[in-house]
mmCIF file of C-alpha atoms in Angstrom:
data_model
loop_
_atom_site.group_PDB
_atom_site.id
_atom_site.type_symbol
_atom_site.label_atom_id
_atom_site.label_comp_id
_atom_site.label_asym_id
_atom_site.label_seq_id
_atom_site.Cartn_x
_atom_site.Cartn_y
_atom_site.Cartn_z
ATOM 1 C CA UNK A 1 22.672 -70.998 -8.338
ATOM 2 C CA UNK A 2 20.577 -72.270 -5.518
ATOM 3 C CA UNK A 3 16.880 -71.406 -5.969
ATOM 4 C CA UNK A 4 16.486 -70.587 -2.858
ATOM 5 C CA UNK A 5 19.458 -67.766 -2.904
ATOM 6 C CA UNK A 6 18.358 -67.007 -5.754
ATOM 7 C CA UNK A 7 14.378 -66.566 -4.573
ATOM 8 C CA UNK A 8 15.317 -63.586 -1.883
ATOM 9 C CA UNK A 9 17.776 -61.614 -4.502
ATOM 10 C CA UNK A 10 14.671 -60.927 -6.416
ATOM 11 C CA UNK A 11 12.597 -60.572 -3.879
ATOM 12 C CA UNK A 12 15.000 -57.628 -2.646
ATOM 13 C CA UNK A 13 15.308 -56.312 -6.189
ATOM 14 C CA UNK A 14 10.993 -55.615 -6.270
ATOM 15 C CA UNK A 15 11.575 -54.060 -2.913
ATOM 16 C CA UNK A 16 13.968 -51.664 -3.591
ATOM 17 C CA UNK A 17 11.867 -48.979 -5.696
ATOM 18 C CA UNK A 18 9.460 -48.700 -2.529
ATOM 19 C CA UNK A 19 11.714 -48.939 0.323
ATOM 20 C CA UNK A 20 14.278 -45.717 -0.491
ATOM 21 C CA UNK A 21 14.014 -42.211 -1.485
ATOM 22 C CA UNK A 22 10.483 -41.459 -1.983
ATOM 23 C CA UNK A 23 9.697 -39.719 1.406
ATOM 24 C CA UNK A 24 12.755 -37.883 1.151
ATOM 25 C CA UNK A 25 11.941 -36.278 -2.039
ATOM 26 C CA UNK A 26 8.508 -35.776 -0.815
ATOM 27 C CA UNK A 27 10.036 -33.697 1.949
ATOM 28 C CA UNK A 28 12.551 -31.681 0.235
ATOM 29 C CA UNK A 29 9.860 -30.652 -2.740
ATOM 30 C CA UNK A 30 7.997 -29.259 0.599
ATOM 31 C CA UNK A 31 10.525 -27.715 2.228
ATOM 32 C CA UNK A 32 12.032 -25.534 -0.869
ATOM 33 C CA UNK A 33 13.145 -21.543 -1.494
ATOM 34 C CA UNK A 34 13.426 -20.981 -4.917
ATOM 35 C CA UNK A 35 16.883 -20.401 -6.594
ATOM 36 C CA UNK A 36 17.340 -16.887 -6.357
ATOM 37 C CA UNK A 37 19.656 -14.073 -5.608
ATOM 38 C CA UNK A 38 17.888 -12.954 -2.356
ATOM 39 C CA UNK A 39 16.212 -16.204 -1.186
ATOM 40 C CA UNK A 40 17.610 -18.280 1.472
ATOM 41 C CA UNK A 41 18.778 -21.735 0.922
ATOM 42 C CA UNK A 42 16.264 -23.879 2.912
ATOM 43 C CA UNK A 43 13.505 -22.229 4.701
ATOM 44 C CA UNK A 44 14.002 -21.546 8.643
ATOM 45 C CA UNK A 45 12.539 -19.117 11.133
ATOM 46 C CA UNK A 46 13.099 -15.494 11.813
ATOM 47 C CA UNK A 47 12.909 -13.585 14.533
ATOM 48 C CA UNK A 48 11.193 -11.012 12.617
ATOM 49 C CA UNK A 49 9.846 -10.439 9.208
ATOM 50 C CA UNK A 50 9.132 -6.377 8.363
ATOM 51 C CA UNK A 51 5.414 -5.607 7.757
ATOM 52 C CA UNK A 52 3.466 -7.106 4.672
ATOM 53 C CA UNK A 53 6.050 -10.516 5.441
ATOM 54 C CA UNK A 54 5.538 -11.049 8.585
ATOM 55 C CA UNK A 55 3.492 -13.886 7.551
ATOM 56 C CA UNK A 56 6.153 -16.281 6.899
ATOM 57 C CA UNK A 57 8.753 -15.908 10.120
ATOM 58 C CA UNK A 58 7.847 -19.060 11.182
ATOM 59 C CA UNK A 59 9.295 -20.946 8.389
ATOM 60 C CA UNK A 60 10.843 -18.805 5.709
ATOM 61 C CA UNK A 61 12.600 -18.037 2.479
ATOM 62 C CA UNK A 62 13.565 -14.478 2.922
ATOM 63 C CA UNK A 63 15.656 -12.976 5.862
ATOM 64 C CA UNK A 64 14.539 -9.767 7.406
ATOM 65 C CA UNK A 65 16.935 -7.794 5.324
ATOM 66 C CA UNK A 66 14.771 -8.513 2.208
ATOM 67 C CA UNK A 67 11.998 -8.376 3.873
ATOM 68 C CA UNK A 68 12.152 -4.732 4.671
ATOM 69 C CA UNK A 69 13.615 -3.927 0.980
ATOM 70 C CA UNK A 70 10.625 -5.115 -0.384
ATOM 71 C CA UNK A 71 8.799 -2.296 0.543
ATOM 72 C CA UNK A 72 11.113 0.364 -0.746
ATOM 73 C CA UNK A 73 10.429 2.105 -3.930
ATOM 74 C CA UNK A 74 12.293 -0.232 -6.976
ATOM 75 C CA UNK A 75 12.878 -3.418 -5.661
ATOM 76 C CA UNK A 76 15.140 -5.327 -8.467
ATOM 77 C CA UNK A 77 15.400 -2.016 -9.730
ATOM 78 C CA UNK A 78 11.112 -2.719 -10.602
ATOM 79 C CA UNK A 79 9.009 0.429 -10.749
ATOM 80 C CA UNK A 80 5.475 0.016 -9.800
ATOM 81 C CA UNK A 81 4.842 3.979 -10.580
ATOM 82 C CA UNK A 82 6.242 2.958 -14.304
ATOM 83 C CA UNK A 83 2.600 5.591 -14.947
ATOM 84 C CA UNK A 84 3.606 7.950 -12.557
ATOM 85 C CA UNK A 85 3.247 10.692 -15.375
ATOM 86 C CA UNK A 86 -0.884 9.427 -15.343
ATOM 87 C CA UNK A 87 -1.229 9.024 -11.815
ATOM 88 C CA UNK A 88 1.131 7.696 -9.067
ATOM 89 C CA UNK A 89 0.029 4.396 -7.819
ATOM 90 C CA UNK A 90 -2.565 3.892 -5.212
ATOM 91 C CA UNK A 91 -0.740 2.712 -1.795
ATOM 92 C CA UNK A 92 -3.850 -0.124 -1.806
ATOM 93 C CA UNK A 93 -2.661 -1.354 -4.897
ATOM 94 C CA UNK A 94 1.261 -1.382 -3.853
ATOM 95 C CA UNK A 95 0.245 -2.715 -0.653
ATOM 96 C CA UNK A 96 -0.885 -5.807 -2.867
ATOM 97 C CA UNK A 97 1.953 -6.312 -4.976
ATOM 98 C CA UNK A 98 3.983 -5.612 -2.261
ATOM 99 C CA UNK A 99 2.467 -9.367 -0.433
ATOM 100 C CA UNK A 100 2.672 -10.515 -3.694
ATOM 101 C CA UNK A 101 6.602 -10.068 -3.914
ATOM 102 C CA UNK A 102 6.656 -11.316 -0.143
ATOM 103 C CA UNK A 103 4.840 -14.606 -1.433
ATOM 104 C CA UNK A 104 7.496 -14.556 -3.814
ATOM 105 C CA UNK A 105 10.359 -13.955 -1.641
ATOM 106 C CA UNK A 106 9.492 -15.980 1.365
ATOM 107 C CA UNK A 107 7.248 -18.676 0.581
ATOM 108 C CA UNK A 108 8.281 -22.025 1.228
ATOM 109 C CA UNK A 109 6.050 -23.708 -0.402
ATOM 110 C CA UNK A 110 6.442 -23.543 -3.770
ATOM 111 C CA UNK A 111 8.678 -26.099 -4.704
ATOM 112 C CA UNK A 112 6.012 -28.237 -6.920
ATOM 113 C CA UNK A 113 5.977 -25.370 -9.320
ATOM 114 C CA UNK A 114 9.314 -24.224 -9.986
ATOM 115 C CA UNK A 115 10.704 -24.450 -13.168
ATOM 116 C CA UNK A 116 14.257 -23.288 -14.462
ATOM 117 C CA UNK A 117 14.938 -20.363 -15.999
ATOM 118 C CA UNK A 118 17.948 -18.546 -17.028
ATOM 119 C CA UNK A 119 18.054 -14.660 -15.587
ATOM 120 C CA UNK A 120 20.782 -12.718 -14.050
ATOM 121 C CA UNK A 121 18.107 -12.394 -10.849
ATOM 122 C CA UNK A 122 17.090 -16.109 -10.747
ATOM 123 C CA UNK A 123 17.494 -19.667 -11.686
ATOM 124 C CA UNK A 124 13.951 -20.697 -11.138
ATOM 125 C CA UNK A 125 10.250 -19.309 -10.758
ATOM 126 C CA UNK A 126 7.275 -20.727 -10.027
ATOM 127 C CA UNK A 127 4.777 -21.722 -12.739
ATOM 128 C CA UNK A 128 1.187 -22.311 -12.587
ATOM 129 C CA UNK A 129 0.467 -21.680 -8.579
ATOM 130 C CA UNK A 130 -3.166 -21.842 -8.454
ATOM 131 C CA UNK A 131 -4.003 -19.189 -6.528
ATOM 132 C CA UNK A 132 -7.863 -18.438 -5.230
ATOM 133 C CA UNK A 133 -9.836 -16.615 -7.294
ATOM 134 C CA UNK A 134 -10.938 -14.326 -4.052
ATOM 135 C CA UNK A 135 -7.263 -13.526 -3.541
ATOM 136 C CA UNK A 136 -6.913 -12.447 -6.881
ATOM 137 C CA UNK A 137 -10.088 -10.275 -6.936
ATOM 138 C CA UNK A 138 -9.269 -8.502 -4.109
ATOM 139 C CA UNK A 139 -5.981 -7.468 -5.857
ATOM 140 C CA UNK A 140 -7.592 -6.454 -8.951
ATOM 141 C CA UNK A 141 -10.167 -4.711 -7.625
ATOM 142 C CA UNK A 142 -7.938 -2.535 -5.077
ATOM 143 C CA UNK A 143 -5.670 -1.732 -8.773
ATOM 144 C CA UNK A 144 -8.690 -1.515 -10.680
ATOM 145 C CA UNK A 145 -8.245 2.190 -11.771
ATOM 146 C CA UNK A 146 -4.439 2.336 -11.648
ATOM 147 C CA UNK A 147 -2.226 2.763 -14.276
ATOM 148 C CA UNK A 148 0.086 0.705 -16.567
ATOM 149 C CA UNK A 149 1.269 0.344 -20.220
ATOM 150 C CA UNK A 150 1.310 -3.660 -20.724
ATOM 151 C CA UNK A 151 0.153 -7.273 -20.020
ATOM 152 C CA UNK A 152 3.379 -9.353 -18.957
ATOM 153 C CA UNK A 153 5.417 -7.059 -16.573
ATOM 154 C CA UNK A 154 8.490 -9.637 -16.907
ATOM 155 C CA UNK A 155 8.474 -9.613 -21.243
ATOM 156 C CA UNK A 156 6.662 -6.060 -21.585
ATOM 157 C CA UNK A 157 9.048 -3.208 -20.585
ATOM 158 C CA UNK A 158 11.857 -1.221 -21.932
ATOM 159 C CA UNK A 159 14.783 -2.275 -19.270
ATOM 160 C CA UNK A 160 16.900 0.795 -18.888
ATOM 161 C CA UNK A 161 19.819 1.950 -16.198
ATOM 162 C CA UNK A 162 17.107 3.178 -14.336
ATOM 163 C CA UNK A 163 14.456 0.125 -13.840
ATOM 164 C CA UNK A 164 11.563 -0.611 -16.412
ATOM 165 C CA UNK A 165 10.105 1.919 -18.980
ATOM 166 C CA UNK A 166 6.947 1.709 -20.961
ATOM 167 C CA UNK A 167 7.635 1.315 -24.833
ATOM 168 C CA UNK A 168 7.295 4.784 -26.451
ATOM 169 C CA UNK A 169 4.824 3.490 -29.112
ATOM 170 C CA UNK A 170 2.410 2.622 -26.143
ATOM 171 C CA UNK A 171 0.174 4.668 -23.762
ATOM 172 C CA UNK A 172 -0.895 4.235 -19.803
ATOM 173 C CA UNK A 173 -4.403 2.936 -19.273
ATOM 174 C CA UNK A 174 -6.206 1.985 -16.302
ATOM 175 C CA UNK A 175 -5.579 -1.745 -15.296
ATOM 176 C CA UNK A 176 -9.162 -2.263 -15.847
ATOM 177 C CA UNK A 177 -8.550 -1.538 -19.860
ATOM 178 C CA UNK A 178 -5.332 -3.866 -19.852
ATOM 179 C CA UNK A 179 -6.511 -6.910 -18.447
ATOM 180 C CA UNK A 180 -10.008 -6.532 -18.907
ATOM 181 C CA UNK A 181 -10.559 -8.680 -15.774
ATOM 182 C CA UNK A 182 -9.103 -10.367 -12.568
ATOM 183 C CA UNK A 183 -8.129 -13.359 -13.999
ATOM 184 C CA UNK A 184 -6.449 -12.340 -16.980
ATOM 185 C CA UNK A 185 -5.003 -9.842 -14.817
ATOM 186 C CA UNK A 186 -3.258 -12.169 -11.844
ATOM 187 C CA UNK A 187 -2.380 -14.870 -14.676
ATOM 188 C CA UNK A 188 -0.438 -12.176 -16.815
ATOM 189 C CA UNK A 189 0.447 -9.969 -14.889
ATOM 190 C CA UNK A 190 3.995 -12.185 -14.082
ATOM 191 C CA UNK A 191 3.913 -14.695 -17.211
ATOM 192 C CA UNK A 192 1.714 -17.058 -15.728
ATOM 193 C CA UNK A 193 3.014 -17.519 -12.669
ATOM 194 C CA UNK A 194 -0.307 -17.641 -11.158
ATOM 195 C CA UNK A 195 -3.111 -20.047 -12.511
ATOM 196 C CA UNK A 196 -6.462 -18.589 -11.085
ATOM 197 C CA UNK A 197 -8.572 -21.723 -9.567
ATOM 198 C CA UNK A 198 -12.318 -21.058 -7.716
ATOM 199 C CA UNK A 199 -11.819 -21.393 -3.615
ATOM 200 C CA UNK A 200 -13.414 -24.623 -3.185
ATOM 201 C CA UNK A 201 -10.071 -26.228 -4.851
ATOM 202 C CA UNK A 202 -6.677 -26.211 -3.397
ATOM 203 C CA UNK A 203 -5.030 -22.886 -3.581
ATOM 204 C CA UNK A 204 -2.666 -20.770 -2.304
ATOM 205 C CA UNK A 205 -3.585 -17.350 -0.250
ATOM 206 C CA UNK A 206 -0.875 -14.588 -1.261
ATOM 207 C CA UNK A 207 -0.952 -12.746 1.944
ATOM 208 C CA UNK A 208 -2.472 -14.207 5.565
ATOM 209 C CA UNK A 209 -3.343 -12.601 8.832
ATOM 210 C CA UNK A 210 -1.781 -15.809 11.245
ATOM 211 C CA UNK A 211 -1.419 -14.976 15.161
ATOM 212 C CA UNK A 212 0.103 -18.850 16.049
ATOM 213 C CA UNK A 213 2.538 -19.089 13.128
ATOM 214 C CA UNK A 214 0.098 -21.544 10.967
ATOM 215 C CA UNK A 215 0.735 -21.136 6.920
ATOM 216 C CA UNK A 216 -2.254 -22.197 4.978
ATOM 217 C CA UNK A 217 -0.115 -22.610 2.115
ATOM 218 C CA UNK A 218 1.183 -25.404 3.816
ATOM 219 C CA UNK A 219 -1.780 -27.354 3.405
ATOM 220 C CA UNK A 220 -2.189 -26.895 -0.242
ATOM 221 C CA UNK A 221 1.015 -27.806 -0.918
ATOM 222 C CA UNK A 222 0.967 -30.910 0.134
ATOM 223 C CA UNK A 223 -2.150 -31.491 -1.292
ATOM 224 C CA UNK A 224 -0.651 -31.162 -5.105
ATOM 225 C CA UNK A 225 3.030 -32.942 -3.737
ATOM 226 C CA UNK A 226 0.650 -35.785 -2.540
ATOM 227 C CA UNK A 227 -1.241 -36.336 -5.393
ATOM 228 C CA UNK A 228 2.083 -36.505 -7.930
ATOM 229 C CA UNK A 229 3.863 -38.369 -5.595
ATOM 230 C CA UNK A 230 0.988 -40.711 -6.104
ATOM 231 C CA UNK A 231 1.005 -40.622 -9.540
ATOM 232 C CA UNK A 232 4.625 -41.026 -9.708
ATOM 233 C CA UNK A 233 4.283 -44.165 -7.678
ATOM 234 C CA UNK A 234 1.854 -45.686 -9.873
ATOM 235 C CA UNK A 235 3.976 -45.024 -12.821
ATOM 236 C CA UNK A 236 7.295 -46.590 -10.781
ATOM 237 C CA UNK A 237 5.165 -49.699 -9.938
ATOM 238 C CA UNK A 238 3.957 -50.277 -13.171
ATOM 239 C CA UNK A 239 7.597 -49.672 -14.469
ATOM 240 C CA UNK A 240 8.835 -52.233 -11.391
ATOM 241 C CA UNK A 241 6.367 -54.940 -11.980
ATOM 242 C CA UNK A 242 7.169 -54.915 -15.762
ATOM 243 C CA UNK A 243 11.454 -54.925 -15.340
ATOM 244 C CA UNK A 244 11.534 -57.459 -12.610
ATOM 245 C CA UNK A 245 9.314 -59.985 -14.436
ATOM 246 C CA UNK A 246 11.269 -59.631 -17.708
ATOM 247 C CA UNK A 247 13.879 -60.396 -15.274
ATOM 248 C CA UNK A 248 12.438 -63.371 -13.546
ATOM 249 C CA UNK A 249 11.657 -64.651 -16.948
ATOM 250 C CA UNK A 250 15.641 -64.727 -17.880
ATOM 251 C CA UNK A 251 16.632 -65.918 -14.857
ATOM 252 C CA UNK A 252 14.101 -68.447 -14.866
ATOM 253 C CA UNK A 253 14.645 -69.326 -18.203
ATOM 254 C CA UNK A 254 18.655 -70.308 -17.916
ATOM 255 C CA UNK A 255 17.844 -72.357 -14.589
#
């Protein structure tokens, strides 16, 4: 074969790795609903999001539709009063899980976390989100003396016809006696979805007040997409630099 031929084939070859693919998958990790039954298949605007969602019409997951159903008393058949019998929950403490489902429903940016999972509701949820430690006081605090029976709200209830039950061989106490404290609180609370980081790192906000569409999240997401598509680079590199001179070696060799 002539060497000079021979020369660019290779030289394409090392190329290849850095040239295709990478931004795409950059972009599409950034631009991701989670897999399930009421989230929409690639984030877009709505005209309007109901209430406590509102947040996220500029570039969304959710459609209005689940939007406003998120506010309604058992969404996916769920029962925040499961301690109604104690004391009905405080509408400051539903008001927080209520942005927390709309972070759940209509964030976008998410798609660095997710992880499979097999349930008749979903395919995927997110794992590990750091989320500030200020965010997650706030909810704590505004649930503090509220009511509920366990620690994991997705592994912890009796699942009936009618929604989620506390076990009969347990009793309702305040959150405060559950958890103990905010961060064992927002990292239990839904099976670690939520990793509970200080504010001066990266982290997600689970509800925002913005007037010109920005999403803070957005920010922080690329941050941790960045940094692993770094990582992933190095490790492709290394892997690159290692095949092609193994290959340069044979070819080299048999000249």
């Amino acid at each position: 074969m002539d060497q000079h031929l021979l020369y660019y084939i290779l030289v394409f070859i090392w190329l290849l790795p850095f040239t295709f693919g990478s931004d795409k998958i950059h972009d599409d990790v950034l631009n991701t609903c989670l897999d399930g039954r009421f989230h929409k298949s690639k984030p877009g605007i709505e005209d309007e999001l109901f209430s406590q969602c509102s947040p996220w019409k500029s570039r969304s997951c959710c459609t209005n539709a689940t939007a406003k159903s998120l506010h309604e008393p058992n969404h996916y058949n769920f029962n925040l009063d499961h301690c109604a019998h104690k004391k009905p929950m405080s509408e400051e403490c539903k008001k927080h899980f209520i942005q927390d489902l709309c972070f759940y429903e209509c964030s976008p940016n998410v798609g660095h976390w997710l992880v499979k999972v097999n349930m008749k509701s979903r395919k995927e949820k997110f794992f590990e989100v750091p989320l500030c430690k200020s965010e997650c006081s706030a909810w704590f605090e505004a649930c503090r003396y509220d009511f509920t029976c366990n620690v994991n709200w997705i592994r912890g209830f009796k699942w009936t016809s009618a929604g989620n039950v506390c076990h009969d061989n347990v009793s309702c106490e305040t959150f405060e006696t559950i958890f103990h404290n905010s961060t064992n609180f927002c990292e239990k609370v839904w099976d670690h979805s939520w990793k509970v980081v200080e504010d001066d790192v990266p982290c997600m906000k689970i509800w925002f007040n913005s007037t010109d569409g920005t999403n803070p999240n957005d920010a922080v997401a690329r941050h941790y997409v960045d940094i692993s598509s770094k990582t992933s680079s190095a490790a492709v590199v290394f892997s690159n630099i290692l095949v092609n001179c193994l290959s340069l070696f044979v070819v080299l060799k048999f000249l």
